[in-house]
XYZ file of C-alpha atoms in Angstrom:
716
model
C -8.216 264.502 215.805
C -6.906 264.731 212.216
C -6.084 267.601 209.886
C -5.818 267.938 206.126
C -3.554 270.528 204.594
C -1.616 270.943 201.389
C 1.212 272.895 202.947
C 3.258 272.028 205.999
C 2.169 273.654 209.215
C 2.058 273.481 212.965
C -1.198 272.443 214.607
C -1.844 272.710 218.347
C -4.038 270.143 220.087
C -5.121 270.335 223.694
C -3.960 267.178 225.475
C -6.574 264.967 227.064
C -6.926 264.985 230.833
C -6.396 261.219 231.079
C -2.883 259.997 230.490
C -2.284 256.478 229.324
C -0.495 254.467 231.969
C 2.828 253.071 230.838
C 3.309 249.425 231.785
C 6.556 248.517 233.491
C 8.499 245.344 232.716
C 7.002 243.675 235.768
C 3.507 244.653 234.610
C 4.136 242.999 231.241
C 4.867 239.727 233.052
C 1.744 239.851 235.236
C -0.667 241.661 232.853
C -3.510 239.377 231.799
C -2.058 236.293 233.514
C -4.250 233.913 235.481
C -1.420 232.730 237.744
C -0.126 235.998 239.191
C 2.185 234.280 241.682
C 3.898 232.311 238.933
C 4.347 235.483 236.850
C 5.776 237.374 239.796
C 8.265 234.573 240.528
C 9.314 234.424 236.877
C 9.916 238.160 236.835
C 12.096 237.983 239.955
C 14.191 235.123 238.544
C 14.528 236.941 235.205
C 15.579 240.160 236.939
C 18.196 238.300 238.984
C 19.684 236.557 235.927
C 19.577 239.810 233.914
C 21.580 241.618 236.598
C 23.998 238.693 236.824
C 24.704 238.781 233.080
C 25.270 242.532 233.169
C 27.501 242.454 236.254
C 29.571 239.458 235.167
C 30.118 240.825 231.647
C 31.310 244.177 233.026
C 33.676 242.450 235.465
C 35.035 240.287 232.638
C 35.652 243.322 230.438
C 37.469 245.108 233.261
C 39.670 242.058 233.832
C 40.426 241.551 230.144
C 41.305 245.211 229.524
C 43.134 245.683 232.814
C 46.595 245.162 231.313
C 46.196 247.672 228.507
C 44.602 250.248 230.820
C 47.466 249.858 233.289
C 49.942 250.310 230.418
C 48.192 253.527 229.402
C 48.327 254.798 232.982
C 52.065 254.066 233.149
C 52.536 255.862 229.838
C 50.766 259.012 231.024
C 52.703 259.026 234.304
C 56.012 258.521 232.506
C 55.299 261.338 230.043
C 54.401 263.775 232.826
C 57.674 262.975 234.616
C 59.717 263.368 231.415
C 58.892 267.073 231.218
C 60.800 267.695 234.480
C 64.116 266.214 233.292
C 66.809 268.610 232.160
C 68.885 266.399 229.829
C 68.896 267.127 226.123
C 67.082 263.925 225.030
C 64.223 264.517 227.453
C 63.915 268.143 226.361
C 63.715 267.065 222.732
C 61.043 264.542 223.661
C 59.180 267.122 225.738
C 58.871 269.377 222.685
C 56.593 266.742 221.132
C 53.049 265.963 222.216
C 52.901 262.521 223.882
C 50.330 260.432 222.012
C 48.984 256.961 222.755
C 47.625 255.141 219.698
C 45.072 252.770 221.227
C 44.001 250.125 218.686
C 40.697 248.720 219.942
C 39.474 246.831 216.872
C 36.397 247.122 214.699
C 33.974 246.234 217.526
C 32.992 249.897 217.874
C 29.976 249.352 220.205
C 32.359 247.960 222.852
C 34.662 250.995 222.785
C 32.475 253.249 224.922
C 32.839 251.089 228.038
C 36.612 250.925 227.556
C 36.915 254.693 227.195
C 34.712 255.219 230.240
C 36.968 252.982 232.357
C 40.056 254.738 231.002
C 38.541 258.161 231.719
C 37.793 257.236 235.339
C 41.215 255.662 235.938
C 43.032 258.695 234.550
C 41.068 261.050 236.766
C 41.651 258.920 239.845
C 45.359 258.125 239.357
C 46.999 260.671 237.048
C 45.232 263.973 236.457
C 41.878 265.672 236.996
C 42.184 267.349 233.574
C 40.758 264.697 231.234
C 38.279 265.150 228.409
C 36.992 262.995 225.570
C 35.554 264.070 222.204
C 33.863 262.422 219.239
C 34.064 263.291 215.559
C 30.345 264.043 215.229
C 30.786 266.939 217.687
C 33.772 268.442 215.873
C 32.875 269.152 212.267
C 35.041 272.292 212.225
C 38.114 273.486 214.100
C 36.163 276.008 216.179
C 33.775 273.270 217.299
C 36.686 271.061 218.328
C 38.354 273.864 220.281
C 35.060 274.788 221.905
C 34.295 271.230 223.056
C 37.766 270.766 224.532
C 37.738 274.057 226.447
C 34.169 273.691 227.696
C 34.693 270.196 229.060
C 38.039 270.991 230.656
C 37.090 274.355 232.154
C 33.446 273.605 232.892
C 32.195 276.908 231.514
C 30.608 278.390 228.399
C 33.018 279.194 225.578
C 32.203 281.652 222.766
C 33.993 282.037 219.448
C 34.335 285.058 217.173
C 30.967 284.524 215.448
C 29.018 284.132 218.673
C 30.667 286.892 220.711
C 28.927 289.926 219.150
C 25.499 288.274 218.933
C 25.604 287.032 222.518
C 26.841 290.383 223.783
C 23.832 292.117 222.264
C 21.341 289.566 223.576
C 22.638 289.091 227.100
C 25.456 291.442 228.034
C 24.893 290.863 231.744
C 26.005 287.216 231.540
C 28.947 287.764 229.214
C 31.451 287.874 232.078
C 30.721 284.203 232.770
C 31.809 283.159 229.247
C 35.397 282.794 228.088
C 37.020 283.299 224.710
C 37.703 280.211 222.557
C 41.514 280.119 222.524
C 44.272 277.948 223.942
C 45.760 281.030 225.577
C 42.597 281.143 227.687
C 43.184 277.504 228.588
C 46.779 278.347 229.554
C 45.624 281.059 231.960
C 42.994 278.770 233.435
C 45.491 275.915 233.834
C 48.029 278.192 235.548
C 45.396 279.381 238.010
C 44.324 275.815 238.780
C 47.828 274.448 239.270
C 48.832 277.414 241.458
C 45.882 276.689 243.740
C 46.820 273.016 243.974
C 50.481 273.855 244.710
C 49.532 276.146 247.577
C 50.201 274.032 250.645
C 48.397 274.002 253.940
C 49.823 276.531 256.453
C 52.270 274.913 258.838
C 53.277 272.183 256.353
C 56.584 272.067 254.530
C 56.087 271.867 250.776
C 57.989 269.430 248.613
C 59.790 271.199 245.784
C 59.497 268.243 243.421
C 55.748 268.037 243.914
C 55.473 271.809 243.352
C 57.253 271.532 240.024
C 55.179 268.569 238.849
C 52.227 269.563 236.714
C 49.355 267.151 235.989
C 48.954 266.619 232.244
C 45.914 267.591 230.191
C 44.672 264.414 228.493
C 42.453 264.658 225.393
C 40.866 261.404 224.201
C 39.840 261.170 220.542
C 37.346 258.291 220.659
C 36.974 257.655 216.923
C 40.051 258.923 215.108
C 39.041 257.599 211.664
C 35.846 259.659 211.683
C 37.576 263.005 212.292
C 38.100 265.471 209.457
C 41.846 265.185 208.679
C 42.176 268.945 208.044
C 40.523 269.793 211.367
C 42.746 267.344 213.213
C 45.901 268.656 211.542
C 45.113 272.267 212.412
C 44.313 271.367 216.011
C 47.642 269.519 216.429
C 49.571 272.434 214.886
C 47.923 274.890 217.283
C 48.521 272.639 220.301
C 52.206 272.228 219.401
C 52.699 275.997 219.817
C 51.487 275.807 223.422
C 53.296 272.625 224.466
C 55.757 274.578 226.639
C 52.909 276.105 228.652
C 50.420 273.214 228.565
C 51.407 269.583 229.313
C 49.096 268.223 226.639
C 48.674 264.520 225.953
C 46.580 262.785 223.278
C 44.969 259.341 223.189
C 43.817 258.233 219.738
C 41.085 255.599 219.673
C 41.693 253.585 216.485
C 39.310 250.925 215.186
C 41.190 249.734 212.083
C 44.984 249.986 211.875
C 47.806 252.176 213.263
C 48.583 253.205 209.677
C 45.461 255.393 209.905
C 47.609 258.053 211.587
C 49.972 258.125 208.605
C 47.074 258.377 206.159
C 45.383 261.224 208.032
C 48.409 263.251 209.119
C 51.298 264.371 206.878
C 54.847 264.026 208.161
C 55.033 267.702 209.089
C 52.175 267.138 211.564
C 52.889 263.575 212.748
C 56.484 264.617 213.560
C 55.019 266.856 216.280
C 53.679 263.768 218.065
C 55.574 261.244 220.174
C 53.459 258.188 219.379
C 53.413 254.912 221.299
C 51.247 252.000 220.166
C 48.893 250.049 222.449
C 47.081 246.957 221.114
C 43.938 245.756 222.868
C 42.678 242.209 223.191
C 41.121 240.714 220.038
C 37.324 240.750 220.131
C 37.190 237.020 219.281
C 39.256 236.223 222.385
C 36.971 238.478 224.405
C 33.931 236.615 223.057
C 35.455 233.230 223.889
C 35.986 234.352 227.477
C 32.420 235.649 227.778
C 30.972 232.386 226.426
C 33.228 230.364 228.704
C 32.263 232.279 231.844
C 28.591 233.036 231.176
C 27.264 230.154 229.067
C 29.551 227.138 229.514
C 28.893 226.793 233.219
C 26.261 224.966 235.261
C 26.063 227.907 237.676
C 24.018 229.885 235.124
C 20.708 228.023 234.655
C 19.450 229.805 231.524
C 20.687 228.205 228.274
C 20.472 228.784 224.516
C 19.896 225.992 222.049
C 22.086 225.451 218.997
C 20.066 227.547 216.526
C 19.902 230.585 218.798
C 23.635 230.328 219.517
C 24.276 230.100 215.774
C 22.229 233.278 215.156
C 24.133 235.224 217.820
C 27.476 233.939 216.519
C 26.558 234.857 212.931
C 25.598 238.402 213.940
C 28.878 238.726 215.834
C 31.113 237.352 213.076
C 29.413 238.943 210.060
C 28.081 242.272 211.380
C 29.754 244.144 214.235
C 32.168 241.908 216.231
C 30.582 243.456 219.303
C 30.739 241.421 222.507
C 28.447 243.975 224.125
C 25.754 243.344 221.505
C 26.298 239.595 221.888
C 25.600 239.952 225.609
C 22.500 242.022 224.838
C 21.361 239.190 222.569
C 21.602 236.788 225.516
C 19.609 239.227 227.640
C 16.974 239.529 224.907
C 16.636 235.735 224.709
C 16.433 235.616 228.515
C 13.593 238.148 228.566
C 11.690 236.418 225.754
C 12.071 233.022 227.428
C 10.754 234.097 230.814
C 7.943 236.140 229.256
C 6.666 233.451 226.878
C 7.359 230.248 228.843
C 5.314 229.857 232.054
C 7.461 226.864 233.056
C 10.573 229.061 233.126
C 9.813 229.432 236.817
C 11.891 226.231 237.078
C 14.891 227.871 235.339
C 16.891 228.637 238.472
C 19.201 226.879 240.912
C 18.254 223.341 241.957
C 16.991 224.162 245.426
C 14.753 226.978 244.245
C 13.521 224.985 241.239
C 12.417 222.091 243.466
C 10.575 224.520 245.721
C 8.831 226.185 242.766
C 7.907 222.755 241.391
C 5.697 222.064 244.402
C 3.839 225.364 243.830
C 2.908 224.755 240.187
C -0.780 225.099 239.389
C -2.854 222.498 237.535
C -2.648 224.513 234.315
C 1.159 224.570 234.479
C 1.243 220.820 235.174
C -0.821 220.365 232.039
C 1.758 222.456 230.149
C 4.459 220.067 231.403
C 2.506 217.133 229.948
C 2.456 218.934 226.589
C 6.233 219.374 226.431
C 7.776 217.265 223.606
C 10.566 215.989 225.863
C 8.074 214.941 228.567
C 5.932 213.154 225.962
C 8.968 211.141 224.865
C 9.679 210.321 228.495
C 6.097 209.108 229.050
C 6.206 206.894 225.958
C 9.216 205.018 227.378
C 7.457 204.153 230.663
C 5.295 201.185 231.574
C 1.560 201.347 230.941
C 0.596 201.995 234.552
C 3.248 204.704 234.917
C 1.952 206.357 231.757
C -1.551 206.485 233.206
C -0.265 208.004 236.465
C 1.807 210.598 234.638
C -1.174 211.658 232.559
C -3.783 211.709 235.324
C -2.141 212.027 238.751
C -0.821 215.556 239.422
C 0.940 214.554 242.630
C 2.844 211.797 240.833
C 3.820 214.236 238.089
C 5.324 216.606 240.665
C 7.362 213.805 242.230
C 8.653 212.609 238.872
C 9.433 216.142 237.691
C 11.450 216.828 240.845
C 13.615 213.823 239.993
C 13.883 214.959 236.372
C 14.975 218.446 237.462
C 17.714 216.903 239.612
C 18.836 214.814 236.641
C 18.888 217.916 234.415
C 21.133 219.763 236.878
C 23.428 216.705 237.127
C 23.581 216.605 233.335
C 24.762 220.222 233.162
C 27.212 219.655 236.014
C 28.945 216.854 234.086
C 28.427 218.171 230.542
C 30.703 221.215 230.607
C 33.800 219.620 232.242
C 33.673 216.710 229.765
C 33.229 219.220 226.933
C 36.417 220.993 228.039
C 38.246 217.660 228.222
C 37.268 216.805 224.660
C 38.354 220.260 223.509
C 41.715 219.806 225.270
C 42.288 216.548 223.400
C 41.176 217.697 219.940
C 42.184 221.374 219.733
C 45.855 220.546 219.102
C 45.232 217.907 216.421
C 46.136 218.613 212.773
C 43.496 220.616 210.863
C 41.364 220.995 214.040
C 38.703 218.375 213.158
C 36.263 219.621 215.841
C 37.290 223.270 215.740
C 40.032 225.256 217.381
C 37.763 227.265 219.696
C 35.677 225.772 222.505
C 32.562 227.542 221.214
C 32.842 225.684 217.892
C 32.882 222.316 219.642
C 29.978 223.425 221.841
C 27.843 224.198 218.774
C 28.596 220.742 217.375
C 27.524 219.104 220.646
C 24.285 221.117 220.726
C 23.147 219.953 217.298
C 23.368 216.152 217.568
C 25.332 213.284 219.080
C 28.903 214.417 218.641
C 30.213 210.836 218.438
C 28.196 210.352 215.231
C 30.034 213.231 213.569
C 32.633 212.296 210.951
C 35.043 214.882 212.314
C 34.796 213.239 215.732
C 35.697 209.850 214.261
C 38.657 211.448 212.502
C 39.775 213.028 215.779
C 39.621 209.661 217.584
C 41.799 208.100 214.878
C 44.327 210.919 215.205
C 44.395 210.484 218.991
C 45.420 206.854 218.450
C 48.520 208.109 216.626
C 49.826 210.462 219.324
C 53.178 210.036 221.014
C 53.343 209.056 224.673
C 54.456 212.404 226.112
C 51.803 214.386 224.281
C 49.006 211.975 225.187
C 50.036 211.893 228.857
C 50.138 215.685 228.963
C 46.588 215.886 227.555
C 45.265 213.291 230.011
C 46.836 215.173 232.913
C 45.076 218.313 231.754
C 41.779 216.393 231.645
C 42.373 215.233 235.206
C 42.836 218.842 236.325
C 39.545 219.802 234.638
C 37.508 216.945 236.147
C 39.039 217.046 239.624
C 36.954 219.993 241.014
C 33.621 218.479 239.880
C 31.706 217.229 242.908
C 29.652 214.350 241.561
C 29.866 210.610 242.060
C 30.305 209.840 238.358
C 33.093 212.360 237.944
C 34.916 211.061 241.041
C 34.898 207.562 239.564
C 36.070 208.964 236.247
C 38.988 210.756 237.907
C 40.025 207.531 239.657
C 40.064 205.643 236.346
C 41.996 208.479 234.700
C 44.612 208.418 237.455
C 45.011 204.662 237.000
C 45.624 205.189 233.290
C 48.248 207.836 233.956
C 49.972 205.601 236.512
C 50.076 202.760 233.986
C 51.603 205.084 231.398
C 54.335 206.089 233.819
C 55.067 202.500 234.812
C 55.113 201.299 231.232
C 58.593 200.029 230.342
C 59.029 200.418 226.616
C 61.699 198.165 225.160
C 64.358 199.348 222.804
C 62.448 198.056 219.799
C 59.219 199.727 220.761
C 60.350 203.284 220.059
C 61.112 202.224 216.538
C 57.594 200.846 216.130
C 56.156 203.954 217.771
C 58.193 206.212 215.558
C 56.965 204.397 212.477
C 53.420 204.859 213.670
C 53.635 208.428 214.866
C 55.811 209.727 212.067
C 52.790 210.220 209.754
C 51.311 212.530 212.402
C 54.394 214.710 212.167
C 53.944 214.732 208.389
C 50.293 215.665 208.834
C 51.276 218.658 210.940
C 53.353 219.905 208.024
C 50.837 219.118 205.294
C 47.336 220.591 205.154
C 45.999 218.677 202.135
C 42.796 216.799 202.963
C 43.621 214.071 200.442
C 46.979 213.427 202.112
C 45.273 213.250 205.519
C 42.811 210.583 204.329
C 45.578 208.654 202.559
C 47.769 208.604 205.662
C 44.894 207.452 207.877
C 44.162 204.565 205.499
C 47.825 203.572 205.499
C 47.863 203.635 209.298
C 44.806 201.381 209.433
C 46.455 198.847 207.137
C 49.754 198.919 209.069
C 47.940 198.528 212.380
C 46.118 195.442 211.132
C 49.329 193.932 209.788
C 51.478 194.515 212.891
C 51.045 193.285 216.393
C 50.284 196.060 218.875
C 52.978 196.980 221.370
C 52.083 197.470 225.075
C 52.132 201.241 224.577
C 49.818 201.052 221.568
C 47.382 198.843 223.455
C 47.364 201.248 226.398
C 46.950 204.216 224.079
C 43.931 202.578 222.445
C 42.522 201.874 225.902
C 42.898 205.552 226.836
C 41.144 206.677 223.645
C 38.317 204.199 224.266
C 38.010 205.579 227.789
C 37.622 209.113 226.415
C 35.122 207.884 223.812
C 32.952 206.226 226.480
C 33.180 209.367 228.615
C 31.922 211.485 225.709
C 29.055 209.110 224.922
C 28.004 209.103 228.584
C 27.922 212.861 229.181
C 27.851 214.792 225.869
C 24.437 213.864 224.540
C 22.636 216.937 223.092
C 20.477 218.955 225.516
C 17.313 218.287 223.500
C 17.543 214.633 224.531
C 17.082 215.615 228.189
C 13.596 215.603 229.678
C 12.276 219.060 230.669
C 15.045 220.807 228.704
C 12.412 223.324 227.504
C 12.290 225.011 230.917
C 15.945 226.084 230.645
C 16.685 226.251 226.910
C 15.426 229.067 224.704
C 14.838 227.881 221.134
C 13.119 230.674 219.154
C 15.936 231.671 216.823
C 13.524 233.510 214.498
C 12.529 235.911 217.285
C 16.155 236.695 218.124
C 17.009 237.216 214.462
C 14.018 239.504 213.946
C 14.962 241.692 216.914
C 18.737 241.835 216.443
C 19.246 241.437 212.697
C 16.888 244.066 211.351
C 15.818 244.040 207.685
C 14.850 247.668 206.914
C 13.890 247.028 203.290
C 11.394 244.335 204.297
C 9.918 246.609 206.965
C 9.601 249.519 204.539
C 7.960 247.328 201.905
C 5.550 245.944 204.494
C 4.627 249.466 205.611
C 4.062 250.683 202.040
C 2.107 247.570 201.034
C 0.015 247.331 204.216
C -0.280 250.790 205.799
C -3.095 249.555 208.059
C -0.613 247.376 209.947
C 1.213 250.497 211.162
C -1.449 253.227 211.134
C -4.323 251.078 212.521
C -6.883 253.124 210.562
C -9.992 251.129 209.668
C -10.388 253.038 206.378
C -7.092 251.541 205.158
C -8.083 247.944 205.954
C -8.432 245.701 202.883
C -9.141 241.989 202.575
C -7.374 241.130 199.329
C -4.005 242.625 200.297
C -4.320 245.585 197.926
C -3.757 249.192 198.956
C -6.830 251.319 199.602
C -7.323 254.406 197.432
C -7.487 256.408 200.674
C -3.975 255.326 201.666
C -1.097 257.821 201.963
C 0.219 259.116 198.649
C 3.520 257.256 198.904
C 1.671 253.930 199.405
C -0.451 254.536 196.283
C 2.604 255.517 194.227
C 4.516 252.478 195.514
C 1.665 250.101 194.611
C 1.418 251.544 191.117
C 5.167 251.344 190.564
C 5.069 247.604 191.307
C 2.938 247.151 188.175
C 5.590 248.730 185.931
C 8.679 247.338 184.281
C 12.305 248.410 184.483
C 11.596 251.929 183.201
C 8.570 253.875 184.440
C 6.939 256.610 182.367
C 6.348 259.484 184.759
C 3.317 260.829 182.884
C 1.582 257.443 182.815
C 2.429 257.022 186.479
C 0.936 260.450 187.235
C -2.256 259.644 185.270
C -2.737 256.376 187.145
C -2.093 258.092 190.483
C -4.565 260.859 189.669
C -7.232 258.287 188.753
C -6.857 256.445 192.064
C -6.880 259.643 194.132
C -9.902 261.017 192.285
C -11.809 257.817 193.038
C -10.956 258.237 196.708
C -12.325 261.792 196.626
C -15.682 260.484 195.426
C -15.637 261.883 191.898
C -17.857 260.188 189.342
C -15.876 257.928 187.055
C -17.829 259.233 183.992
C -17.279 262.889 184.768
C -14.486 264.846 183.248
C -12.945 265.558 186.621
C -11.761 261.959 186.957
C -8.106 261.635 186.033
C -7.684 265.360 185.729
C -4.322 266.405 187.080
C -4.623 269.653 188.959
C -1.780 271.444 190.725
C -2.516 269.920 194.133
C -2.462 266.326 192.863
C 0.627 267.100 190.821
C 2.452 268.412 193.897
C 1.391 265.429 195.993
C 2.600 263.049 193.289
C 5.980 264.797 193.026
C 6.407 264.550 196.787
C 5.537 260.816 196.765
C 7.997 260.138 193.919
C 10.720 262.101 195.741
C 10.142 260.024 198.875
C 10.373 256.776 196.895
C 13.632 257.995 195.364
C 14.971 258.839 198.826
C 14.078 255.327 200.053
C 15.926 253.789 197.108
C 13.067 252.328 195.068
C 13.631 254.436 191.936
C 16.309 256.633 190.410
C 16.555 259.064 187.472
C 17.804 257.603 184.213
C 19.539 259.148 181.216
C 18.020 256.637 178.777
C 14.741 258.581 178.635
C 14.249 262.019 180.112
C 10.615 261.481 181.124
C 11.281 258.091 182.757
C 12.721 256.786 186.015
C 14.414 253.438 186.591
C 13.018 250.924 189.034
C 15.591 249.540 191.510
C 13.800 246.833 193.506
C 12.054 243.656 192.429
C 9.845 241.288 194.360
C 7.497 242.096 197.205
C 8.021 241.564 200.917
């Protein structure tokens, strides 16, 4: 049912008896699918991995922020004890309000989970009187006072403006409300602490516990967003009640501790006893999340290089939010399992082999269409190719072997990746990146040993001193030791033999001189950061190495580097080279970017240019991409403004708009009514122009009074 009205109004429609059924997430997986069993299995695997990502990320955040939360707990306990001391220094300190300046960083979306953990820990370990407030709730001082009292006391609080009105409307319930004042909070706090100090009959009370009063902790979640005047007045009022109320503040700061100095003058900040607490950097938090969630063979779902690059770009250039990064992984997980029927094999090895035997003929045909499987078939003999393309039973047997190989690949890939990062992360200028995630992105794109930076890193490794090289190889042994695979066990044995040879190597008195002459340029490289100097030194080292005979240490060092190079070439091939990688790796970076990195201007332009796409009204449907004359007023005005230049004459714009609208109303083009601007059309045009100005497409200009300036160019 539709209505047409010039003025705004409220229209009542009787709802239909039938209600549209809302599909659940599980229904979306199974809706319209021929293979219901496959869809149900995919949903269960997706749900399990979704819960695992959520649980593991929360556990990681708790572990990473445990130290700073424990420090805050110690601070609150120490401040509550300080009030009981009688010496002069403690009394002077007790006259100030203890304040913890908690610097959490600019990753604001992650702050809520940290504050929630802090809130729960404070209530469990320190005091039951904890409250948290946000700037959007406290535009004025009375709102701030009201929020604090209501959340601490658990009752309705009225201020001066509300008291008379509420008394007239509902005088019977007025006794349940309290007056908005800190004196009211003092009376309430005294009554609460007296009840808690009253011991059980028959038990001897401890005098020290009777004197101890739990503090009242107020958490300001977003300090920068608060009105400085409101905050100053609140602190001044609280300082007058510090002898009666053991108040304590926690400032959540996203930028810098100097924010306190900018917001509070010295007369106010001197009333606070501030202690600084610095949280973990969000980049370190991200590295830990990637290391634990992605760079492990225990988590079967993977992201290809382009999707990882999109998520990293959004993190580094938008919000620095690890929480949003994790949501991006969950989004890719959901899209992968919803769009890829073969994702039923994206699970642990035992379950994947079992699901492989249950695949239908249609899913086996989808396997044959995979690009990686086509490449695998092309490498086989002619008879094997025929069997793989025609015999379903043979395909299942081969795919079971390929799934085992894919799991072995992941099992060996990540330990070798960490070994390579251990060897290259301490080299001058970090040729393959300082962070493990940077090296991982390089390995996802192509063969890492074909990268110029990799070749540079291998040359620098051949210039390391003995102690440093041995230390790196020992670290590699520790990384590879826990891996339970035959190839890795053989690799560890060879690595141990190399280390034993290094220890047994007896370097003569002349050898250190040769080694020093070779390794001294590395020390110079660590001091210099010029790329030209680095290339020049490497060329000099190549010439000197050709001219001089290698010492036993140099020969062994080259052998160790060759061993690492062969290890990398054996296990760090890109995932796209593996057969059936499509079942585990999600590759649609455009979908992730469209969902996470929204482009509002493009969406608005699409809606104004093609209103049928959003409104689904057949009258608005056009074939040539133009806007129908029955479209909403703002769409017509937008289409007409695209035909204008930098400055738009409002009268000409109005005439053109009136002509289009009149044609939509069915007026004859030869009659005098066409193009006539009546009051209703004029009002509709003004509203459309105002909406375009609000959306940022036009603005008033002082160059011509009857013109507006156009602000956007180019369509969507």
